[in-house]
C-alpha cells in the first residue's frame, strides 16, 4: 500500500508541477563568504586598541570642568523675565480693547429706535430697579380723561352687573 501511495504522490506532483524539497543555485555555499560585507567589515577593523586615554586624564578632568564652569559663570547672560514681557504687552492689549469697543459700539450699522423697544422691556427695566418714577412726573405725563374713556367704553353695564353678582367677597359671605 505504501508503494501505491508513493506512486500516487509522485503522480500528483508531476501533474501539478510541484517539486519536493528545496533547491539552491550552483556554487552557492562557496560564494556566501565572499558576498557577506559584515565579514569584510570585521576584518577591516584594527586589531589593536583604537581608543587610548591620555596619561593623567582622570586626575585632571575635574580641574578642566571646573575651569569651564567658572568661565561660563562670569559671562553676562541676558534674561528676559516674564514680568517685563507681561508689562510690555499690557499697553497693547489695552489699546486693542479700546479699539474693539469703539468699533463695536460706534461703527455698528444697526440703530435702535424707540419703536424697537417693547413695553415688556420697559416694565422689566423699572421692575429691576434701573429707573425711578415719581408720581408727580406720571401725573403730568398721563392724561386721565383719555384713560377713563378707554377703560369704561369697552365695559357694558350688563357685564358689570354680572360680575358684581357672580363674584363673592368676604362681605357677601358674612351676611
XYZ file of C-alpha atoms in Angstrom:
175
model
C 0.000 0.000 0.000
C 2.909 2.348 0.680
C 4.119 1.846 -2.855
C 0.754 2.832 -4.201
C 0.673 5.896 -2.004
C 4.169 6.903 -3.071
C 3.308 6.440 -6.707
C 0.123 8.480 -6.340
C 2.002 11.335 -4.618
C 4.659 11.291 -7.342
C 1.949 11.247 -9.992
C 0.182 14.228 -8.426
C 3.421 16.193 -8.087
C 4.221 15.595 -11.755
C 0.779 16.777 -12.870
C 0.764 19.841 -10.640
C 4.391 20.681 -11.400
C 5.447 20.692 -7.816
C 8.914 19.607 -6.719
C 9.554 18.353 -3.257
C 12.343 19.822 -1.137
C 14.473 22.911 -1.598
C 16.991 23.684 -4.275
C 19.942 26.095 -4.222
C 21.906 27.573 -7.079
C 25.215 26.012 -8.037
C 28.287 27.099 -6.010
C 26.018 28.998 -3.593
C 27.773 27.917 -0.433
C 31.252 28.619 -1.845
C 30.380 32.267 -2.685
C 28.489 33.151 0.509
C 31.577 34.191 2.443
C 32.716 36.473 -0.347
C 29.339 38.233 -0.526
C 28.959 38.968 3.159
C 30.019 42.551 3.785
C 29.936 42.047 7.522
C 32.882 39.731 7.459
C 34.808 42.251 5.376
C 33.936 44.972 7.876
C 35.094 42.892 10.829
C 38.344 42.053 9.065
C 38.980 45.740 8.316
C 38.781 46.744 11.991
C 42.132 47.439 13.669
C 43.479 44.628 15.766
C 44.986 46.860 18.456
C 43.234 49.263 20.874
C 41.696 52.092 18.904
C 40.890 54.392 21.798
C 43.513 55.188 24.364
C 43.033 57.752 27.122
C 45.847 60.223 27.681
C 48.015 59.881 30.742
C 46.652 61.584 33.900
C 43.337 62.208 32.123
C 41.102 61.196 35.005
C 43.158 63.188 37.523
C 42.955 66.409 35.516
C 39.381 66.171 34.165
C 37.863 67.656 37.333
C 40.024 70.754 37.120
C 39.225 71.345 33.457
C 35.468 71.016 34.081
C 35.595 73.476 36.984
C 37.567 75.960 34.852
C 34.922 75.833 32.121
C 32.108 76.291 34.617
C 33.849 79.260 36.224
C 34.346 80.939 32.857
C 30.676 80.406 31.969
C 29.542 81.919 35.289
C 31.418 85.128 34.562
C 29.595 85.657 31.285
C 26.649 88.038 31.426
C 23.523 86.296 30.252
C 20.591 88.431 29.235
C 17.406 87.134 30.824
C 14.014 88.459 29.829
C 11.667 87.877 32.706
C 8.028 87.085 32.199
C 7.065 90.060 34.334
C 8.810 92.502 31.984
C 7.307 90.825 28.954
C 3.864 90.946 30.585
C 4.253 94.672 31.258
C 5.229 95.204 27.622
C 2.010 93.639 26.375
C -0.396 95.453 28.740
C -0.481 98.755 26.767
C -1.007 96.876 23.512
C -3.866 94.856 24.996
C -5.493 97.998 26.413
C -5.265 99.789 23.066
C -6.706 96.776 21.260
C -9.625 96.541 23.685
C -10.395 100.271 23.323
C -10.350 99.956 19.538
C -12.585 96.907 19.716
C -15.048 98.724 21.988
C -15.183 101.729 19.674
C -15.535 99.527 16.632
C -18.392 97.508 18.070
C -20.364 100.400 19.559
C -19.907 103.242 17.109
C -19.372 101.535 13.806
C -22.311 99.146 14.005
C -24.920 99.705 11.313
C -27.882 98.614 13.415
C -29.592 101.533 15.137
C -32.068 101.063 17.988
C -35.152 103.251 17.881
C -37.999 103.749 20.333
C -40.218 101.608 18.132
C -37.887 98.634 18.691
C -38.295 98.807 22.481
C -41.290 96.832 23.700
C -43.468 97.607 26.694
C -42.246 94.468 28.462
C -38.661 95.715 28.144
C -39.612 98.977 29.827
C -41.577 97.177 32.546
C -38.712 94.810 33.336
C -36.339 97.774 33.392
C -38.398 99.509 36.060
C -39.072 96.281 37.992
C -35.361 95.509 38.249
C -34.669 98.939 39.710
C -32.886 100.546 36.771
C -35.238 103.507 36.703
C -37.174 105.529 39.232
C -40.588 107.032 38.702
C -42.151 109.786 40.701
C -45.879 110.315 40.988
C -45.574 113.980 40.001
C -43.904 113.020 36.743
C -46.541 110.399 35.999
C -49.364 112.821 36.812
C -48.068 115.365 34.327
C -47.368 112.768 31.651
C -50.678 110.886 31.790
C -53.924 112.419 30.635
C -56.644 110.923 32.858
C -59.537 111.763 30.568
C -58.148 109.504 27.853
C -57.720 106.633 30.319
C -61.271 106.900 31.655
C -62.718 106.987 28.180
C -60.687 103.981 27.095
C -61.336 101.857 30.186
C -65.025 102.319 30.626
C -66.004 102.480 26.968
C -65.409 98.784 26.438
C -67.312 97.592 29.580
C -71.057 97.309 29.228
C -73.479 97.778 32.113
C -74.762 94.239 31.771
C -71.299 92.653 32.070
C -70.575 94.852 35.089
C -73.777 93.675 36.831
C -72.959 90.024 36.084
C -69.509 90.457 37.515
C -70.764 92.028 40.710
C -73.445 89.377 41.192
C -71.192 86.414 40.469
C -68.151 87.495 42.378
C -68.120 86.713 46.072
C -66.330 88.891 48.538
C -65.771 88.458 52.255
C -68.559 90.979 52.904
C -71.061 88.883 50.928
C -70.045 85.744 52.784
C -70.688 87.318 56.202
C -74.356 88.029 55.525
